[in-house]
Each structure stands twice: as structure tokens, then as C-alpha cells.
XYZ file of N, CA and C in Angstrom:
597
model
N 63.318 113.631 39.662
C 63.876 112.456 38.987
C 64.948 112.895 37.987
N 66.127 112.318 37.985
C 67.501 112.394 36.999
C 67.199 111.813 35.989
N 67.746 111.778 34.825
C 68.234 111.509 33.494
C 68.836 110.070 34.061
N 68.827 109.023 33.437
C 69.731 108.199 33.076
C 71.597 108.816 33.086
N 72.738 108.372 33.603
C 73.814 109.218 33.297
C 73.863 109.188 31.734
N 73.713 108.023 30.890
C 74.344 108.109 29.576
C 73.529 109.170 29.044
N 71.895 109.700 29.298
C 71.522 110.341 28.625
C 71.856 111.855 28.587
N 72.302 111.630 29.970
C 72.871 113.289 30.489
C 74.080 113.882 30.220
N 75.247 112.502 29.943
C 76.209 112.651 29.031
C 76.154 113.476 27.747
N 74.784 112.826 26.992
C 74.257 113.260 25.656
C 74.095 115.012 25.300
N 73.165 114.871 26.396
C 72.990 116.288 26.550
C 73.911 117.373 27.200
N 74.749 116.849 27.596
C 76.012 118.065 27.765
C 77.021 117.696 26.526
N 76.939 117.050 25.678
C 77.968 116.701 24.597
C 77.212 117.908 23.659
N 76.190 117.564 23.751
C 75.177 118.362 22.723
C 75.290 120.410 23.128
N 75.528 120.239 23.959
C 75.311 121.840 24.650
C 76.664 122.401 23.991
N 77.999 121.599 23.372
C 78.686 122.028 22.895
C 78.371 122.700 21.419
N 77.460 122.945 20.928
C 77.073 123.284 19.439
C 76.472 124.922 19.665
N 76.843 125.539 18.778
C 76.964 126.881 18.831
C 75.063 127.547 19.039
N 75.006 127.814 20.110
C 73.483 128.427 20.183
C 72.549 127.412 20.673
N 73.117 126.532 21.108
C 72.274 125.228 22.126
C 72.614 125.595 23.294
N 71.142 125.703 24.428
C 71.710 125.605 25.659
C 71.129 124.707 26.700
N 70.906 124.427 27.544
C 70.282 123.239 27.941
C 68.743 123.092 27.951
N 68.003 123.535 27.786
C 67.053 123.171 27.110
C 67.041 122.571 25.838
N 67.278 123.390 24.570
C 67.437 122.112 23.433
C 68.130 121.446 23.458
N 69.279 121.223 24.205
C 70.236 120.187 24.198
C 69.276 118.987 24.210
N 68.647 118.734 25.545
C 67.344 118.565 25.938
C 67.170 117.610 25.248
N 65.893 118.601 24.722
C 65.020 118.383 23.317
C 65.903 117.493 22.169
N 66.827 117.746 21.871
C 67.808 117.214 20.527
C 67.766 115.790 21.492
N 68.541 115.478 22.393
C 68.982 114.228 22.921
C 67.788 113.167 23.136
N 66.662 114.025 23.090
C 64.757 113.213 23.633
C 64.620 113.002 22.301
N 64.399 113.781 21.074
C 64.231 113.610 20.182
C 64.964 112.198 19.301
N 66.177 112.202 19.202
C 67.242 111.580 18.830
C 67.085 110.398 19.301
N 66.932 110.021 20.737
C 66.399 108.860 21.342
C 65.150 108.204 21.134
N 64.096 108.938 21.094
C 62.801 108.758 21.261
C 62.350 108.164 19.787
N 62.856 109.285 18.971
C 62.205 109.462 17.156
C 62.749 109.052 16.227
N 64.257 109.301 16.255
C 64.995 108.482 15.485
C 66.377 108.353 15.426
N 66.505 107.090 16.161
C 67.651 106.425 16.359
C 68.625 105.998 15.539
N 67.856 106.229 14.114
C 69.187 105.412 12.955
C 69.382 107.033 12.737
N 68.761 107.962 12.659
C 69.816 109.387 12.984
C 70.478 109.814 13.196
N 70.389 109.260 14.895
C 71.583 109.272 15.706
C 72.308 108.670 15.312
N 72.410 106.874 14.705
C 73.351 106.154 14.782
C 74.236 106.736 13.901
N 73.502 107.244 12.082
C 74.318 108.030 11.257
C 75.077 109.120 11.738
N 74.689 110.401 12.645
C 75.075 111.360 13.306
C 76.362 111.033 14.198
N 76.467 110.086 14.995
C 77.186 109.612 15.939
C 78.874 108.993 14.442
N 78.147 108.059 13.617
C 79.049 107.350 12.393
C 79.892 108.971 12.298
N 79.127 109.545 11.501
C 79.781 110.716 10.620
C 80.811 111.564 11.473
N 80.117 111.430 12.570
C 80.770 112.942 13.361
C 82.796 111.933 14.098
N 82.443 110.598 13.997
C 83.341 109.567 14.416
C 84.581 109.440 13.060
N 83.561 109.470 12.005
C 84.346 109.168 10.658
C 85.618 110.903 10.129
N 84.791 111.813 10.502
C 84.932 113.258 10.305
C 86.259 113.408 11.341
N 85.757 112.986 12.586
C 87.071 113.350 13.543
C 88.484 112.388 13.101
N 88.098 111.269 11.950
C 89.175 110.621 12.009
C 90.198 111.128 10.796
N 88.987 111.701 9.834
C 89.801 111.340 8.626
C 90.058 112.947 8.032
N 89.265 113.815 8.436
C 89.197 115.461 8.399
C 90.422 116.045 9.270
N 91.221 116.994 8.572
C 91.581 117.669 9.478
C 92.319 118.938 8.266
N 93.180 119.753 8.392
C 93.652 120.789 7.553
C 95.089 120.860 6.661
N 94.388 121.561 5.817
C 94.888 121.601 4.746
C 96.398 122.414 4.966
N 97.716 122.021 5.082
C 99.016 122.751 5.186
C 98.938 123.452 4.611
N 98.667 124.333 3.152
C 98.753 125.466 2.679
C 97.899 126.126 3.241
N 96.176 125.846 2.972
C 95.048 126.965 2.891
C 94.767 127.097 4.579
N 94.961 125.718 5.133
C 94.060 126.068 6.586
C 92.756 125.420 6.398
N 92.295 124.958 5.864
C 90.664 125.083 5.645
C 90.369 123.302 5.860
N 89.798 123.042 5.583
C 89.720 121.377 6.447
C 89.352 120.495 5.080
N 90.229 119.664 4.936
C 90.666 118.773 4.034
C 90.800 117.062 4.877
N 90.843 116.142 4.031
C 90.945 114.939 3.850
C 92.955 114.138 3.785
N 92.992 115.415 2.852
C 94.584 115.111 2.733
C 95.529 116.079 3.334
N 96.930 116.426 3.249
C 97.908 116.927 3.641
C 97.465 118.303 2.786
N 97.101 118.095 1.555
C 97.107 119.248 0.425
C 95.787 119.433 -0.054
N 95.140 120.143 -0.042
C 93.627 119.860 -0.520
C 93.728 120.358 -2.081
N 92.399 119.533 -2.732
C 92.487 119.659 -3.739
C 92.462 121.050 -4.574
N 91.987 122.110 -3.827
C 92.378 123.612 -4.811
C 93.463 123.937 -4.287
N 94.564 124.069 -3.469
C 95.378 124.442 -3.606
C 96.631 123.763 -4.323
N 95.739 121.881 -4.659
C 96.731 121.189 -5.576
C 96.326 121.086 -6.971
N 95.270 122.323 -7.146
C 94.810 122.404 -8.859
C 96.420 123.348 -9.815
N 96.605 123.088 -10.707
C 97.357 123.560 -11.350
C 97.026 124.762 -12.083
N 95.653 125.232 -11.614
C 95.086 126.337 -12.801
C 94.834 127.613 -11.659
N 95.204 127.889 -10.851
C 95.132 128.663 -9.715
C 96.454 129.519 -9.589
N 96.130 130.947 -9.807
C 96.752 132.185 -9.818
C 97.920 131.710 -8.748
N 98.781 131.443 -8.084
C 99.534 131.215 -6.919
C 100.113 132.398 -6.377
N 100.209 133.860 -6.594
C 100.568 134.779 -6.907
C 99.688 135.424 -5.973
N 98.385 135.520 -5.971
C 97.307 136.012 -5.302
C 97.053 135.276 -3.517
N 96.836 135.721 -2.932
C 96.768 134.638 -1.609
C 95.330 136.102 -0.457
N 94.331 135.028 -0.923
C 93.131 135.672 -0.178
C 92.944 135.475 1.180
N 92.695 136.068 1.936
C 92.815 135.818 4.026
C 91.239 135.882 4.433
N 90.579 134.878 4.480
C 89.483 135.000 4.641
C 88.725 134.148 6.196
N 87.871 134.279 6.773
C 87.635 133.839 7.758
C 87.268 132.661 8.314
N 86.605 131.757 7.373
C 85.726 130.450 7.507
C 85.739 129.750 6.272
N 86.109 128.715 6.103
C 85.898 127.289 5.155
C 84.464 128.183 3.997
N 83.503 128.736 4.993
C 82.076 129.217 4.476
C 82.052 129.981 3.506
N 83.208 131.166 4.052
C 83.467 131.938 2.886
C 84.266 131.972 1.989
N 85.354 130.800 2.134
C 85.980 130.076 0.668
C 84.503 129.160 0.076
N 83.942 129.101 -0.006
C 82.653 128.319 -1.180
C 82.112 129.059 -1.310
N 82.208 130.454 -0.788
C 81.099 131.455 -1.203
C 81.847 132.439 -2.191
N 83.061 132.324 -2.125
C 84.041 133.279 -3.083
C 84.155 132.707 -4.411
N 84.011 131.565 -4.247
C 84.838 130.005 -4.987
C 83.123 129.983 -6.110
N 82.052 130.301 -5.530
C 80.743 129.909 -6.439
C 80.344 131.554 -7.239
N 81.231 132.550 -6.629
C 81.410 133.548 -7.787
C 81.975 133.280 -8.850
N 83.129 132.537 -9.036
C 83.638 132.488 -10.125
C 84.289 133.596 -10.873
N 84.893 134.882 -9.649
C 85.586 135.817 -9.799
C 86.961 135.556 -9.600
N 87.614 134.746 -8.505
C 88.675 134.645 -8.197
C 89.223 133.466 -8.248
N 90.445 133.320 -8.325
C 91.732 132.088 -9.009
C 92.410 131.505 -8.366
N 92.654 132.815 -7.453
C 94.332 132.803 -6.887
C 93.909 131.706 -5.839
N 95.187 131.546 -4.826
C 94.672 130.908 -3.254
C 94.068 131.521 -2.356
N 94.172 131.058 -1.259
C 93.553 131.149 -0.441
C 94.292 131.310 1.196
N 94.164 131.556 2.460
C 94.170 131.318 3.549
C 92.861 131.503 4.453
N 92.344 130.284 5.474
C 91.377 130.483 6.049
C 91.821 130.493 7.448
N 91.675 131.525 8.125
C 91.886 131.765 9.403
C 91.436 130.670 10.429
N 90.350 130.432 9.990
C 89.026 129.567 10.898
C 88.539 130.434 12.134
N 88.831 131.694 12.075
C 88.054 132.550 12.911
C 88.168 133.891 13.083
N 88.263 134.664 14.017
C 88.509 136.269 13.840
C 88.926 136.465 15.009
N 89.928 137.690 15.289
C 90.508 138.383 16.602
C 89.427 138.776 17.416
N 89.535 138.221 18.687
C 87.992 138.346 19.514
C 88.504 138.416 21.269
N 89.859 139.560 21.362
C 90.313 139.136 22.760
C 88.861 139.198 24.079
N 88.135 139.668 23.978
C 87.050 139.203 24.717
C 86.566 137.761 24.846
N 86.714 136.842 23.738
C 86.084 135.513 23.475
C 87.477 134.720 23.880
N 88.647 135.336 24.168
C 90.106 134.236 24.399
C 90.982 134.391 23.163
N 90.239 134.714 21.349
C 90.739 134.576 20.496
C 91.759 135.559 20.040
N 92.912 135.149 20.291
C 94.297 136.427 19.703
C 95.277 135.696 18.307
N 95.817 135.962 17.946
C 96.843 135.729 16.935
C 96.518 134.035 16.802
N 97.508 133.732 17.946
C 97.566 132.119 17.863
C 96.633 131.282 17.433
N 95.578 131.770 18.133
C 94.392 130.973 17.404
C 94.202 130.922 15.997
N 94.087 132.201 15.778
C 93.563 131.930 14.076
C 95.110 132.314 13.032
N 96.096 131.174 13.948
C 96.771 130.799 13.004
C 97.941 131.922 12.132
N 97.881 133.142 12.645
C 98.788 134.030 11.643
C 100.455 133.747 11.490
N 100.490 132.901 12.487
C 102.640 132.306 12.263
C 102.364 131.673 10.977
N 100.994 130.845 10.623
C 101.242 129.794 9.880
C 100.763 130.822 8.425
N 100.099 131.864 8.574
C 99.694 133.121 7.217
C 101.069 133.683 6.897
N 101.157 134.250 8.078
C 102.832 134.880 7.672
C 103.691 134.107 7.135
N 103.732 132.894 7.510
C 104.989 131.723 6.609
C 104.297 131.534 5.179
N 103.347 131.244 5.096
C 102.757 131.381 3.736
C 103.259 132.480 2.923
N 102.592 133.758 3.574
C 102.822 134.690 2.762
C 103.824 135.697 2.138
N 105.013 134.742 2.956
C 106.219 134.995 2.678
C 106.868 134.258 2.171
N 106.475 133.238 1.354
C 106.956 132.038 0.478
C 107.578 131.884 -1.037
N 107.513 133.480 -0.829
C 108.485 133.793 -2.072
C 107.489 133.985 -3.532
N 106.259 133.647 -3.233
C 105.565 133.345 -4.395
C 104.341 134.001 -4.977
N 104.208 134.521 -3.582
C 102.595 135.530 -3.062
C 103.188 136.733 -3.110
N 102.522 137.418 -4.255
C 102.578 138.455 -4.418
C 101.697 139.576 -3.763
N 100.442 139.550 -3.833
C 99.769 139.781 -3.084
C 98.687 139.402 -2.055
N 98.563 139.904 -1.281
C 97.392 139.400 -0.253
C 96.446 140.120 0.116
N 94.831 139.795 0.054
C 93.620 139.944 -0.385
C 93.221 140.107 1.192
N 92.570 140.763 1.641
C 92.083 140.434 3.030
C 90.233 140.552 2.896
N 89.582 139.383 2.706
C 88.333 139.370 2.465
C 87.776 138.554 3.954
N 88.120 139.811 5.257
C 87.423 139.293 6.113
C 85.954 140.056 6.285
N 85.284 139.813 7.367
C 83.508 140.300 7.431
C 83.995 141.713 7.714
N 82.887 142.383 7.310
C 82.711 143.695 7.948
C 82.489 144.134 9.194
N 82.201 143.488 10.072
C 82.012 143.113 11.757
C 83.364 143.678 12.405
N 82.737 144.295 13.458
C 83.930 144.721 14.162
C 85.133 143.802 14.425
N 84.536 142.554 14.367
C 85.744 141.962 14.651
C 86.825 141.670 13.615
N 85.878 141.806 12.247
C 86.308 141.306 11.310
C 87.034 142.368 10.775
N 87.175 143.519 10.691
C 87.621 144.694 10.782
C 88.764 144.854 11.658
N 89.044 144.649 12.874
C 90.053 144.573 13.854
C 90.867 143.590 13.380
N 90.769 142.332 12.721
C 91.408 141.128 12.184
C 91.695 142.216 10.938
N 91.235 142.419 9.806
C 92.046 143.085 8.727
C 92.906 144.312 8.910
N 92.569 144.858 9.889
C 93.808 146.271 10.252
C 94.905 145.411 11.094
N 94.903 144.396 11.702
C 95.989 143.996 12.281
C 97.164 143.042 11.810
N 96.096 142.357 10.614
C 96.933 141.284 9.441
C 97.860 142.317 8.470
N 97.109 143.916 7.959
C 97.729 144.223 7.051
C 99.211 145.103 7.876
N 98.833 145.655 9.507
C 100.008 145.991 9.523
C 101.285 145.022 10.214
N 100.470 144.080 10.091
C 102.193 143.052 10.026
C 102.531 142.920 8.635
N 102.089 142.784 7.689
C 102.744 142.528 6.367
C 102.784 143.697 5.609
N 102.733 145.231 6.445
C 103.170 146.284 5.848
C 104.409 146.175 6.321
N 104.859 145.793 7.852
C 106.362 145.968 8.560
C 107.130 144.510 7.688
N 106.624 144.346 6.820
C 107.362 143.104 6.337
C 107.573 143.322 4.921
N 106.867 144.574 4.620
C 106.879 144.962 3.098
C 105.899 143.527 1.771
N 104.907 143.260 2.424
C 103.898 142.345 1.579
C 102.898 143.221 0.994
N 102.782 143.446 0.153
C 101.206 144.343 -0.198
C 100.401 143.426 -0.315
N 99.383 144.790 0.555
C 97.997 143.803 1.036
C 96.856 144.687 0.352
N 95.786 144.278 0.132
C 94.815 144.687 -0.245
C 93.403 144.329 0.502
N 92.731 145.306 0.504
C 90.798 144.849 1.228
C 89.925 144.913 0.316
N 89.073 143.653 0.052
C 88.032 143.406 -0.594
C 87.039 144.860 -0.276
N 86.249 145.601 -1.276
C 85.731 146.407 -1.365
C 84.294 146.353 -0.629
N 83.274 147.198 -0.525
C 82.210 147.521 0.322
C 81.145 148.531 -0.060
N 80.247 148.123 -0.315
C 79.125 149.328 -0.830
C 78.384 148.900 -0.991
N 77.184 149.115 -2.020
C 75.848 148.422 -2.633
C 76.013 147.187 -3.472
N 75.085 146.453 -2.778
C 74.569 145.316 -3.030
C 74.449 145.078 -4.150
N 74.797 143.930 -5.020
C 74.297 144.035 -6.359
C 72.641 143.710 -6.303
N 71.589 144.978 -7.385
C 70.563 144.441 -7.069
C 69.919 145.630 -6.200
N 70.628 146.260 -4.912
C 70.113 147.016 -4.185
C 69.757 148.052 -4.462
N 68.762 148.794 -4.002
C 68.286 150.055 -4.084
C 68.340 150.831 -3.219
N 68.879 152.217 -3.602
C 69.341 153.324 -2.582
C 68.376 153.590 -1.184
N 66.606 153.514 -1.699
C 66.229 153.648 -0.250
C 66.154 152.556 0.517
N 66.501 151.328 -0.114
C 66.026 150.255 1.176
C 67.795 149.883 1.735
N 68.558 150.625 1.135
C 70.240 150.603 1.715
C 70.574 151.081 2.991
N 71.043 150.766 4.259
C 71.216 151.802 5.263
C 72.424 152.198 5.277
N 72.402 153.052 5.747
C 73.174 155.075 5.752
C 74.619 154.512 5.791
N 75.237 153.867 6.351
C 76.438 153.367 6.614
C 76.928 152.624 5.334
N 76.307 151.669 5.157
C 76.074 151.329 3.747
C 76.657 152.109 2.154
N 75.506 153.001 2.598
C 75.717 154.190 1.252
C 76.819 154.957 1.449
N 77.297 155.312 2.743
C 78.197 156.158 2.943
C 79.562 155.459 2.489
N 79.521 154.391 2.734
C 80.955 153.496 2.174
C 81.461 153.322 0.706
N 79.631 153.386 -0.110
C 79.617 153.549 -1.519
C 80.059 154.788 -2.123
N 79.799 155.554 -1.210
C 79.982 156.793 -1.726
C 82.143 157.483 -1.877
N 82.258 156.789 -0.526
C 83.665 157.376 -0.010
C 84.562 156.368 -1.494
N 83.601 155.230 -1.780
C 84.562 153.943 -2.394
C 84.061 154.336 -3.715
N 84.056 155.242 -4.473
C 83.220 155.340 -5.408
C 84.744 155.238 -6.919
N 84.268 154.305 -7.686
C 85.104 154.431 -8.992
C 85.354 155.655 -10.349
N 85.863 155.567 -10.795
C 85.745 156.629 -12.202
C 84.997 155.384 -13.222
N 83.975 155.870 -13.807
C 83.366 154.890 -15.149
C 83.711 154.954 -16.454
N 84.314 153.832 -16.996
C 85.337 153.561 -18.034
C 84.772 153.901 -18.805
């Protein structure tokens, strides 16, 4: 026995979400139907309201409401500084340190020619025009430590070495908090190579 089509619709709409595969799709679409429907109806609203009125921010990249989002239209922000970071996720995670000022660029992803993802995708015509705007002095490259994320920062900094931009990489070592034996070896070894003089 088949699914209803609309329900089977559901469940391949659903299989689009990162780490669903048809089984929970499944499950989510039975659930949603079965348990609670004003869920869905909110779920279905938001995700309708989001596609209409969401989309990105012309300076940062990062997904905004307006043309300009509101930190890159704060007036108290370093403009001078311009950070290259990977995900919307890790601008609120930089942003709730309360270390840094400057701007921002969010890729919305990482160099992944296995996955399809090269340049175009994550946007570097639109980094490079930024970061050549006369105004950015320097540029921060606070992508993941992940191979991929690693292959994305050696390839951003040598285009804006052939362009004469100085670039800089967010640093790497121990954890604040961490302790040397529960650290692994790779870890320590990075602390060690990255190690400061103490003032």
C-alpha cells in the first residue's frame, strides 16, 4: 500500500534537511500529521514567511531582512577589520565573545570540490570586491579547522596575497579551561609550534 501522493510529497520535501533520510523523513511527516498539526501549520507559515522576506546581506553575506543588515549598519564597528568566516553560526559565536568589532564576511560554506562546492559558491568575487573597497585593511580568516576549512583559508589568503591585502588566521591551541592530559596530541602540538612570549 502507497502513501497518499500529498503525503509522499511531504516526505521527499522533508528528505531535503541535512541528515534526514527516508526513514525519518517518514517519521517527521507521520508525526506532523498525526500529532500535531498546528506545528506543521506554524512550520509550513515560517518556513513561507522566511523564504519571502530573508535573504542576504550586500556587505556581510549572512542572511538579513534588509539590503544592509543591522551590524554592518552599526556605526560603532571597526570597518578596517573584515573577518572571513564560514556560517551565519559562527558570526553569533564570535559576536557573543565580545572580542571583536570589526566586520565581517560569511562565506555560507567551505571549498568542498568533492561535494560540487568551488569558489562560486561560497561567494569569493563578492569577498574580493569587498575586500578591496578601499577601506579593509585587514582580513581575518576565522574559518574551521577541518580540512576543508583549512583548504578554504590557504586558498582565500593566496588570492589576496597576489593582490597585496594582508590577511591574517585566527589562532589554535588549548582550550580555555583545558588540561594538557585530556588535550589530543595534535592539539598540543599546535600550542606548542603557536606559542607566545609572556608580557
Amino acid at each position: 500500500m502507497k502513501n497518499p501522493p500529498a503525503l509522499e510529497q511531504l516526505i521527499d520535501s522533508l528528505r531535503c534537511l541535512p541528515g534526514v533520510g527516508p526513514k525519518s523523513a517518514q517519521r517527521m511527516a507521520y508525526y506532523l500529521l498525526q500529532r500535531d498539526r498546528n506545528g506543521a501549520g506554524a512550520l509550513a507559515s515560517a518556513l513561507e514567511t522566511a523564504l519571502e522576506v530573508v535573504d542576504h546581506c550586500k556587505l556581510c553575506n549572512t542572511f538579513s531582512e534588509q539590503p544592509i543588515c543591522p551590524l554592518c549598519a552599526a556605526d560603532n564597528r571597526d570597518k578596517n577589520l573584515l573577518c572571513v568566516i564560514e556560517m551565519p553560526t559562527d558570526l553569533l559565536m564570535l559576536e557573543n565573545t565580545h572580542a571583536y568589532t570589526g566586520m565581517y564576511f560569511v562565506l555560507m560554506g567551505r571549498l568542498s570540490p568533492l561535494d560540487g562546492i568551488g569558489p562560486k559558491e561560497i561567494h569569493l568575487d563578492k569577498l574580493i570586491k569587498r575586500a578591496q573597497d578601499g577601506i579593509v585593511n585587514e582580513v581575518i580568516l576565522a574559518t574551521n579547522y577541518t580540512v576543508e576549512g583549512e583548504a578554504t583559508a590557504h586558498y582565500i589568503s593566496e588570492l589576496f596575497k597576489a593582490r597585496g591585502i594582508k590577511t591574517s588566521r585566527i589562532a589554535r591551541g588549548m582550550p580555555m579551561g583545558g588540561e594538557i592530559e585530556y588535550v589530543d596530541s595534535g592539539t598540543l602540538a599546535q600550542a606548542m609550534m603557536e606559542r607566545r612570549n609572556v608580557v
